[in-house]
Coordinates of C-alpha atoms and ligand atoms in Angstrom, one line a residue:
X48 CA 57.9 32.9 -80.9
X49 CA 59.6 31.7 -77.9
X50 CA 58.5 28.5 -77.2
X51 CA 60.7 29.0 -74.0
X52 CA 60.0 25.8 -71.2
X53 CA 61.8 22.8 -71.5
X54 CA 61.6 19.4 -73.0
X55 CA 60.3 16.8 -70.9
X56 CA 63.1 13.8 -71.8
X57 CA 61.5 11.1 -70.3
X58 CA 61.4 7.6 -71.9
X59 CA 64.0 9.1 -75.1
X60 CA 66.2 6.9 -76.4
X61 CA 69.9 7.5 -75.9
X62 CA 71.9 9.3 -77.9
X63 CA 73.3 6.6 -80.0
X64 CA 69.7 5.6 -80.6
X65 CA 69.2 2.2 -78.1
X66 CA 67.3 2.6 -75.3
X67 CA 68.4 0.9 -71.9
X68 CA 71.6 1.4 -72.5
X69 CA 74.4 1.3 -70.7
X70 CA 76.3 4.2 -69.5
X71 CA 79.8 4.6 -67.1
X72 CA 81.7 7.3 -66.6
X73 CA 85.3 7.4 -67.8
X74 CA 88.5 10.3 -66.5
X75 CA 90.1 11.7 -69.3
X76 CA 92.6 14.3 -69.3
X77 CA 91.8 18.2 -70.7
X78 CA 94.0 20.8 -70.8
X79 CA 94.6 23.0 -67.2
X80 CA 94.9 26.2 -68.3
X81 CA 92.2 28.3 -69.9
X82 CA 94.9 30.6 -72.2
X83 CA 93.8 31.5 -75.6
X84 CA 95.3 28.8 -78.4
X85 CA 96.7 31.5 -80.4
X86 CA 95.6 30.8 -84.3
X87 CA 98.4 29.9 -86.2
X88 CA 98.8 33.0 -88.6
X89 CA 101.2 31.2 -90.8
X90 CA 98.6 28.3 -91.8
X91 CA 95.6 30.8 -91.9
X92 CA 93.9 31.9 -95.4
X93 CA 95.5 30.4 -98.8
X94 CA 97.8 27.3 -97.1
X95 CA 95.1 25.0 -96.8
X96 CA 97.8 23.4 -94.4
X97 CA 96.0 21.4 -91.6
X98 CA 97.1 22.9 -87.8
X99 CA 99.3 20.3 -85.9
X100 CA 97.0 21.1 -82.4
X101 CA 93.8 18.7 -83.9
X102 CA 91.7 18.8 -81.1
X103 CA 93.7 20.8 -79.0
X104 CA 96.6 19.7 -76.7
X105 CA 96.0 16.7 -74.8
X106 CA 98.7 16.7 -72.9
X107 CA 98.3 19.6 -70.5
X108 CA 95.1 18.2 -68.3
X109 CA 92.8 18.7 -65.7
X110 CA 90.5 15.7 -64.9
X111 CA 87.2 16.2 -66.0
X112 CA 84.3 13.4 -66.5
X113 CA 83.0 11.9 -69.4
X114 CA 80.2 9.8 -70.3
X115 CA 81.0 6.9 -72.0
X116 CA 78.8 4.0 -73.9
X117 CA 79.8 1.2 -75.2
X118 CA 78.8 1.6 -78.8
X119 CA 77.3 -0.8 -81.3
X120 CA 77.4 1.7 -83.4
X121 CA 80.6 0.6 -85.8
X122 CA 77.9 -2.2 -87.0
X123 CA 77.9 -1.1 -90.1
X124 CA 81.5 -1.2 -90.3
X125 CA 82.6 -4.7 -91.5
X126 CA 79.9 -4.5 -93.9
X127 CA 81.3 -1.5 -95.0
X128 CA 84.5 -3.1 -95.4
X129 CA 83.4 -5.2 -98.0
X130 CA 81.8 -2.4 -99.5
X131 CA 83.8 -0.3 -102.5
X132 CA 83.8 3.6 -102.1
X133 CA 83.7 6.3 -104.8
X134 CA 86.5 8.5 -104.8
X135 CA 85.0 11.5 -103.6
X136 CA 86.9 14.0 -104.9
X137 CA 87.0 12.6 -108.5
X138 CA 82.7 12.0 -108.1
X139 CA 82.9 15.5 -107.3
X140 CA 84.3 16.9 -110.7
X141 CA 81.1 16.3 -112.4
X142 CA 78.9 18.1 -110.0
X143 CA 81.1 21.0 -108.8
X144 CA 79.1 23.3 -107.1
X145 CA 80.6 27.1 -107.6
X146 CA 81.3 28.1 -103.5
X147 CA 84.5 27.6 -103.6
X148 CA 86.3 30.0 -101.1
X149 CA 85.8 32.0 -98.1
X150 CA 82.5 32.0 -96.3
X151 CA 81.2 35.2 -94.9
X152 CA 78.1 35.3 -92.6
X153 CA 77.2 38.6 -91.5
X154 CA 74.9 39.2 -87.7
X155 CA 74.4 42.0 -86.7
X156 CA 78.4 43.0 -85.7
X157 CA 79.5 42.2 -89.5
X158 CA 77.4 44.1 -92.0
X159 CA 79.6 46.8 -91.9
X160 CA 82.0 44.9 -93.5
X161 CA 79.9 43.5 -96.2
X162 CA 80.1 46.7 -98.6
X163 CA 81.6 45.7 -101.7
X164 CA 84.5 47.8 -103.9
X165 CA 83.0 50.8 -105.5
X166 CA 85.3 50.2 -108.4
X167 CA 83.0 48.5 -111.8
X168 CA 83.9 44.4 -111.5
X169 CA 82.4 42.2 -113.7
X170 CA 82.8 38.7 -112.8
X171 CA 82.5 35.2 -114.3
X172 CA 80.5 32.5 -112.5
X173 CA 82.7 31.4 -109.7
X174 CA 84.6 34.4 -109.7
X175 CA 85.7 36.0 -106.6
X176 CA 87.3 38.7 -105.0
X177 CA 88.0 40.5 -101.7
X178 CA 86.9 43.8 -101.2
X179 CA 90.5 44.6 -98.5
X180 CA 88.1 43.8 -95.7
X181 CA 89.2 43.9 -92.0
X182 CA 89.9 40.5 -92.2
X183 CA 91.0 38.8 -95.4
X184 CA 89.1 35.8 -94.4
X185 CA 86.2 37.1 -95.3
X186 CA 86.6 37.5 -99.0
X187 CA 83.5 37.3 -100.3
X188 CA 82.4 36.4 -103.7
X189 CA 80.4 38.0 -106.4
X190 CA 78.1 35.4 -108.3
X191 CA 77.9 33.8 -111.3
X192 CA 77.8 36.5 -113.9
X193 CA 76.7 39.3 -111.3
X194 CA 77.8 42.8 -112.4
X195 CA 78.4 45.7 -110.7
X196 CA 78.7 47.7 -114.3
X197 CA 76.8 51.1 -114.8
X198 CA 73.5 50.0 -116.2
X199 CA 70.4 49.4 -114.3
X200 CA 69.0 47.1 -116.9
X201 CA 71.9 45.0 -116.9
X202 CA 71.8 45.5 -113.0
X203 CA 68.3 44.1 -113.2
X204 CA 69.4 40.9 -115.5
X205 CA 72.5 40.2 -113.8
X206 CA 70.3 40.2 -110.3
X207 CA 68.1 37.9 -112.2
X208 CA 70.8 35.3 -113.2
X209 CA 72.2 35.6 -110.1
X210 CA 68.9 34.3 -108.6
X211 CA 68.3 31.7 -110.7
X212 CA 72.3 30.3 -110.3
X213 CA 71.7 30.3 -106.5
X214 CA 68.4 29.0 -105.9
X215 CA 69.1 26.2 -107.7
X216 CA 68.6 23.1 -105.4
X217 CA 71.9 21.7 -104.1
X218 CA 72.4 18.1 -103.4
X219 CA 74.8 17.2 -100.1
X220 CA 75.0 13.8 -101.6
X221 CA 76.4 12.1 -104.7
X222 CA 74.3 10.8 -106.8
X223 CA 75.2 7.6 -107.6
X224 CA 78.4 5.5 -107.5
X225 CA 80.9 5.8 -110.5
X226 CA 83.6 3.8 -109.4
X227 CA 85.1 2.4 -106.4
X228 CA 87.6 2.7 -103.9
X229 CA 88.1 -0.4 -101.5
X230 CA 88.4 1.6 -97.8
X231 CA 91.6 0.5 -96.0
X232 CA 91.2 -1.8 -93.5
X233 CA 93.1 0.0 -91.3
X234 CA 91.3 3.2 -91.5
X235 CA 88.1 1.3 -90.6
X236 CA 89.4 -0.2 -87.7
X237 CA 90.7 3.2 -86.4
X238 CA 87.3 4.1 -86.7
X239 CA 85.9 1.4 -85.2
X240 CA 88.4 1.5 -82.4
X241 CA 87.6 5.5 -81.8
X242 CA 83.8 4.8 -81.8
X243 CA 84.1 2.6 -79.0
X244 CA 85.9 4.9 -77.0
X245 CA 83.1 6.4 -76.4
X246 CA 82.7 9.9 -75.9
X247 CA 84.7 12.1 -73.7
X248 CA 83.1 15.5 -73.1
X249 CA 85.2 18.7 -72.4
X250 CA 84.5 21.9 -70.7
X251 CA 85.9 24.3 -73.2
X252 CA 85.4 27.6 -70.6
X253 CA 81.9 28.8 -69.0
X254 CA 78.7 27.5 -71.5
X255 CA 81.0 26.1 -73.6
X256 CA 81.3 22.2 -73.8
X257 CA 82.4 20.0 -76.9
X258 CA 80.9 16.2 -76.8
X259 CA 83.6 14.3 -78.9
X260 CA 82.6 11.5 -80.8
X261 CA 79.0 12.0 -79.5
X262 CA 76.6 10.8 -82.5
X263 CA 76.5 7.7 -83.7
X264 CA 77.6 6.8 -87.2
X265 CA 74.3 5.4 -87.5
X266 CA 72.9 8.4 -86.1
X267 CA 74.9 10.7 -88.8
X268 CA 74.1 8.4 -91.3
X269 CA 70.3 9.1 -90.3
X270 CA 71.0 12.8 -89.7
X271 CA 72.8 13.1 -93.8
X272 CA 69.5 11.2 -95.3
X273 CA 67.1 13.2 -93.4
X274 CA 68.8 16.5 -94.1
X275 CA 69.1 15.3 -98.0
X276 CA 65.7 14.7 -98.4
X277 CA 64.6 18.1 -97.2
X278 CA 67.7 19.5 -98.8
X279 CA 65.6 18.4 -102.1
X280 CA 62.8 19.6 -101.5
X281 CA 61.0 22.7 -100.5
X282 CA 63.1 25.1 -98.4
X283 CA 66.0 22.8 -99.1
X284 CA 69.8 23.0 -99.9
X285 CA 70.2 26.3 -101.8
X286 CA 73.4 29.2 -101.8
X287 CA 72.7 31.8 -99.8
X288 CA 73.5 35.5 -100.7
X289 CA 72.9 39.2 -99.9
X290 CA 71.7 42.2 -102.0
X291 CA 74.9 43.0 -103.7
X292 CA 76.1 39.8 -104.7
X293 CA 78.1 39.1 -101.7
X294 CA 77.7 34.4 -101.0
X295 CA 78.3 32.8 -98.4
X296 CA 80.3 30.2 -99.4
X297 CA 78.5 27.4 -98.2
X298 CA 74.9 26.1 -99.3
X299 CA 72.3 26.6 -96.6
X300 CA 68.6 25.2 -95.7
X301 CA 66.7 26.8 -93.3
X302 CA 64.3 24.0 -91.0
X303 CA 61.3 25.3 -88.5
X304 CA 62.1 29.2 -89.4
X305 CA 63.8 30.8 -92.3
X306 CA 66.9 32.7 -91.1
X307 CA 67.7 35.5 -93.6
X308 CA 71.0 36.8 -94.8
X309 CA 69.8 40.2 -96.3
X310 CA 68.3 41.1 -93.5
X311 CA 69.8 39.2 -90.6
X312 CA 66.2 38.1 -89.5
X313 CA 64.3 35.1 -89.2
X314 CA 61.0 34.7 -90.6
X315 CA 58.3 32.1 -91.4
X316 CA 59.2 32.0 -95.1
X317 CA 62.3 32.0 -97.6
X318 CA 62.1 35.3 -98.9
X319 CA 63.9 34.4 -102.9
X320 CA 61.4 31.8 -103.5
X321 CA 58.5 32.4 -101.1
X322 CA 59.2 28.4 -99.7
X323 CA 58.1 27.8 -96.3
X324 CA 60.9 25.9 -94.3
X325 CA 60.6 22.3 -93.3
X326 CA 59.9 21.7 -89.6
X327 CA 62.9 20.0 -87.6
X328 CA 62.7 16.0 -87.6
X329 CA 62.0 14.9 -83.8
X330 CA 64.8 13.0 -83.9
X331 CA 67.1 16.0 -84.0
X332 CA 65.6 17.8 -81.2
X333 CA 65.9 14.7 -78.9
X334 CA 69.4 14.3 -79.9
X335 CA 69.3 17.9 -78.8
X336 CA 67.7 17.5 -75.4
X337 CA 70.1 14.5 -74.7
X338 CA 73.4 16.5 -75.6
X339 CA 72.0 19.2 -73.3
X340 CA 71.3 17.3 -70.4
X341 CA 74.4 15.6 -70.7
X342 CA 76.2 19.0 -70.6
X343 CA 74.9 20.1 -67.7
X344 CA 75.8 16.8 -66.0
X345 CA 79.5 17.6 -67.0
X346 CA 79.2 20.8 -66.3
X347 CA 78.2 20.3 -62.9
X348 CA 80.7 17.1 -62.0
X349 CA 83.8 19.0 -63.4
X350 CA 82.5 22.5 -61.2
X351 CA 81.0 21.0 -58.2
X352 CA 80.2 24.5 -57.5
X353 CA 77.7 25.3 -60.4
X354 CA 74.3 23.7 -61.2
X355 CA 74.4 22.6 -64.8
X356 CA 72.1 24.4 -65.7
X357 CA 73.2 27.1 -64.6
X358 CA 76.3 27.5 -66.9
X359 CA 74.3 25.4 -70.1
X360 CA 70.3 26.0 -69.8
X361 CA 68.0 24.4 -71.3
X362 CA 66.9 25.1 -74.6
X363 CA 64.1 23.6 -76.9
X364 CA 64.9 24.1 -80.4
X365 CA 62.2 25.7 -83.1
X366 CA 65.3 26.6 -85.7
X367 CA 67.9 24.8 -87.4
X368 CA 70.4 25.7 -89.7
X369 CA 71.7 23.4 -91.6
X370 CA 75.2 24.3 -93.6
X371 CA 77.1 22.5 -96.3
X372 CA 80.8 23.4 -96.8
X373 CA 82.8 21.7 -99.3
X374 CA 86.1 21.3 -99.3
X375 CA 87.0 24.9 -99.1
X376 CA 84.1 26.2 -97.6
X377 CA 84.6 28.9 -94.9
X378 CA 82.6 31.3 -92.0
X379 CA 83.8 34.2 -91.0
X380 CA 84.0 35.3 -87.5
X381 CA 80.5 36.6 -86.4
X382 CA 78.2 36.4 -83.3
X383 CA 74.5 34.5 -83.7
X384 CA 72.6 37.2 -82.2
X385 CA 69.3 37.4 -84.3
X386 CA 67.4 35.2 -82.0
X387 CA 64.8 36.9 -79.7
X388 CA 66.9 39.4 -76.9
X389 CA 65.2 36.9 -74.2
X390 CA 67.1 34.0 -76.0
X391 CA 70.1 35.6 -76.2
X392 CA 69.7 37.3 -72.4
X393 CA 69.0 34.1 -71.0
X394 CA 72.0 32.5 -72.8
X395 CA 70.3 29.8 -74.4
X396 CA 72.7 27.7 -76.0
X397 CA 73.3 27.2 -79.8
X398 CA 73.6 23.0 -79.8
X399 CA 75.9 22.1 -83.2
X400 CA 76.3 18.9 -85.0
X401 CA 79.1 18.7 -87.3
X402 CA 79.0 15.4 -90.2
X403 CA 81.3 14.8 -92.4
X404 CA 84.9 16.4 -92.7
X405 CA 86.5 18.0 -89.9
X406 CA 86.5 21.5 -89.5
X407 CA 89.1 24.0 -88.0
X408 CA 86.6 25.9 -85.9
X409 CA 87.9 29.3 -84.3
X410 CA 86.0 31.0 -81.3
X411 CA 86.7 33.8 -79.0
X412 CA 85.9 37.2 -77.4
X413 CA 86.6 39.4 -79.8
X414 CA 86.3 39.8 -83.6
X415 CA 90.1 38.7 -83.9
X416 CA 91.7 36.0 -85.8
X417 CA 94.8 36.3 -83.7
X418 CA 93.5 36.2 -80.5
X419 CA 90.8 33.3 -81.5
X420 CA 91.0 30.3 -80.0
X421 CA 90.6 26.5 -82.5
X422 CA 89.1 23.3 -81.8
X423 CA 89.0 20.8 -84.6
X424 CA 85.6 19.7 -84.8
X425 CA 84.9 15.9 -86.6
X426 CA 82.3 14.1 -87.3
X427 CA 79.6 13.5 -84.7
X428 CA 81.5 16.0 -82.3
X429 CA 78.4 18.4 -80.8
X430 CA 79.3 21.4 -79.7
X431 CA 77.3 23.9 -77.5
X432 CA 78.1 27.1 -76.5
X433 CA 75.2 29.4 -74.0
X434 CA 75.6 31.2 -70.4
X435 CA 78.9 33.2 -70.3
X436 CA 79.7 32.0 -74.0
X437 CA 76.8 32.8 -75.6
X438 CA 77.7 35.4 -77.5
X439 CA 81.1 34.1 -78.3
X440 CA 82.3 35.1 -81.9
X441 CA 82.9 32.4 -84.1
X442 CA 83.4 31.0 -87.6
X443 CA 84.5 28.0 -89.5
X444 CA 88.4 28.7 -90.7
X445 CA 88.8 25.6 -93.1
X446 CA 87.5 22.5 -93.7
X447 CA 90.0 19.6 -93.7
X448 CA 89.6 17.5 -96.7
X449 CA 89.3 13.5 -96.4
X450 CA 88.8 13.4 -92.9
X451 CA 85.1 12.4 -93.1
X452 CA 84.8 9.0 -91.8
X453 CA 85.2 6.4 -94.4
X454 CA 81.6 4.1 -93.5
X455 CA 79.5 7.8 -93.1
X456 CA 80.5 8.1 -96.7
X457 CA 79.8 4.5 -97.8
X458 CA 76.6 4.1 -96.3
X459 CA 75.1 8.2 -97.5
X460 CA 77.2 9.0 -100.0
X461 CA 78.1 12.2 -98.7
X462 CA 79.8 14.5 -100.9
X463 CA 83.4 15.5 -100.0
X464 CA 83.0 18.1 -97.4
X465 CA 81.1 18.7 -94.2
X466 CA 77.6 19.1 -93.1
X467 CA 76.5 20.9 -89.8
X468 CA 73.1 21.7 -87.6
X469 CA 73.3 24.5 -85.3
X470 CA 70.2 24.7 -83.5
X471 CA 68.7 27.4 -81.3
X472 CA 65.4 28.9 -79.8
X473 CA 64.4 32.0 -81.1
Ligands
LIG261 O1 79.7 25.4 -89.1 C1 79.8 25.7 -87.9 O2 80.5 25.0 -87.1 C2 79.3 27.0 -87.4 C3 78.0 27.5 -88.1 C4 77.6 28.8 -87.6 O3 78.2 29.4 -86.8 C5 76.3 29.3 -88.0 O4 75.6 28.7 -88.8 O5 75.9 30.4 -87.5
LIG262 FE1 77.1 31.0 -85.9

């Protein structure tokens, strides 16, 4: 289904959720020239080292425009001040979920590199190995007790354990406080100082545009809650894998259609558990609309030459995908490219939301770590990439721990990692 036309936006609340607000326009700096940000080999894989660039370089700049609102939404920050936080990390010892390592998402492009060792590997639950692929990022796991032994029968049980360890449901928040952890002060006035800054928004190259600090931490706080209670229920929060025992090593729930991994299709239903997925919450699609729009309008200040809609067009969302990295989380480098060929054809962007930790997020041409490109995305950051950069090939190469903002975590209780929405029209 293409549900193709655009959104009417008329009377939609802003983005951080007032209406008749207030918006000016603010110069900030963005880097001149357009030259690949080489990856940094020597942090990639095992280091779990954080890249000095963060956001990239600020320093080299060409003036672009960015919207900015003065935000109310640090309101919940002095209460949260007075609030006491779990330690995350400690919480998270009791509930332990077992993706921890690479990611590996396979479209189209990737399945190739999916086949697993020939060799007879039996593995315990969390194991996991890499099969010497390509690229050593994309070591994939086996499952908890999956074998790849001689016998069919112990094929057939192992496939059945393996389904029954990764459709369990998974919950992106902790369940209930254990002990607490005062916030620093100052870390919640840096937030509160970087959330009134607004939100600059950078022309990354052609269809691709990164709105900083764009969500509200009221809004994320809406957007974790939401997604939890679908992530519970029906269709919700579950670890995706493919026939041979291959994870992805983050927990995914489908909304509007499902999008499988064995097959690289989407489809009205989950296929594991025959669950129908839950339609997106209007909310999330206006946020959509309003990060589009608001693309295009930086898209066509910063150009002068090119409509916005032009390089971004629009898009009105009837899938989601929701992911939930934790702490060493991962995707591999692949293209989104199972949507319908008009989708694709017409460059429809993919919108993403990214809550919760930051992530090192590499993009480019080519299937290449070395000649990828990284933008640190953080929380409330919405990226979109359509037009020219549609089919850019991209993947998630770490997730930096801690980084999450302090109140997002007071006020959900988000587990230690990071949650994020890419949307798209099929
Ligand atoms: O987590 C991200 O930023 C990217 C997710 C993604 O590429 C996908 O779900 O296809
Ligand atoms: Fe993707």
């Amino acid at each position: 289904m293409n549900n193709g036309e655009g959104w009417s936006s008329g009377g939609r609340r802003g983005p951080r959720g007032r209406s008749n607000s207030k918006e000016t326009w603010q110069i900030v700096n963005r880097p001149k020239s357009e030259s690949p940000v080489t990856v940094d080999r020597s942090l990639d894989e095992s280091s779990g080292n954080r890249s000095s660039r963060g956001s990239r370089g600020r320093g080299r700049c060409r003036t672009v425009q960015v919207y900015v609102e003065k935000s109310s939404q640090v309101s919940n920050v002095g209460k949260a001040a007075q609030e006491e936080v779990k330690s995350q990390e400690d919480g998270l010892g009791s509930t332990k979920q077992p993706d921890e390592g690479a990611a590996f998402k396979c479209s189209g492009d990737n399945s190739d590199l999916l086949q697993p060792s020939a060799s007879p590997v039996s593995r315990e639950c969390e194991g996991r190995m890499s099969f010497g692929l390509a690229n050593r990022m994309e070591d994939v796991s086996l499952c908890g007790q999956v074998s790849m032994s001689s016998t069919s029968d112990k094929k057939v049980e192992d496939r059945n354990a393996w389904n029954e360890s990764n459709t369990r449901v998974f919950d992106i928040c902790l369940e209930k406080k254990v002990f607490c952890l005062k916030s620093s002060i100052l870390e919640l006035n840096r937030e509160k100082r970087r959330a009134t800054k607004g939100y600059p928004g950078i022309v990354i190259r052609p269809g691709m545009v990164l709105l900083k600090n764009y969500l509200s931490i009221n809004d994320q706080v809406m957007i974790v809650n939401k997604c939890r209670e679908l992530g519970l229920g029906e269709g919700g929060f579950y670890q995706p894998g493919y026939g041979d025992g291959a994870l992805l090593h983050l927990k995914m729930m489908c909304l509007g259609r499902n999008w499988d991994p064995q097959t690289s299709r989407y489809g009205d239903t989950r296929p594991h558990d025959g669950s129908v997925p839950p339609k997106i919450p209007f909310e999330f699609n206006q946020f959509v609309q309003k990060a589009i729009q608001d693309s295009q309008s930086l898209v066509a200040t910063s150009s002068k030459k090119t409509k916005g809609e032009d390089e971004i067009p629009c898009m009105s969302p009837d899938i989601c995908i929701a992911n939930f990295y934790t702490s060493t989380g991962r995707l591999g480098l692949h293209k989104d490219k199972d949507e319908s060929a008009n989708s694709i054809q017409k460059g429809l962007p993919v919108v993403s939301f990214s809550i919760g930790d930051s992530a090192e997020f590499v993009y480019g041409d080519q299937r290449d770590y070395d000649k990828a490109e990284m933008e640190v995305l953080e929380s409330g950051d919405v990226l979109l990439f359509g037009g020219k950069s549609r089919n850019i090939f991209h993947g998630v190469r770490s997730i930096l721990k801690d980084t999450a903002p302090k109140v997002l975590v007071q006020e959900t209780n988000l587990r230690p990692g990071r949650l994020n929405l890419t949307f798209r029209q099929y």
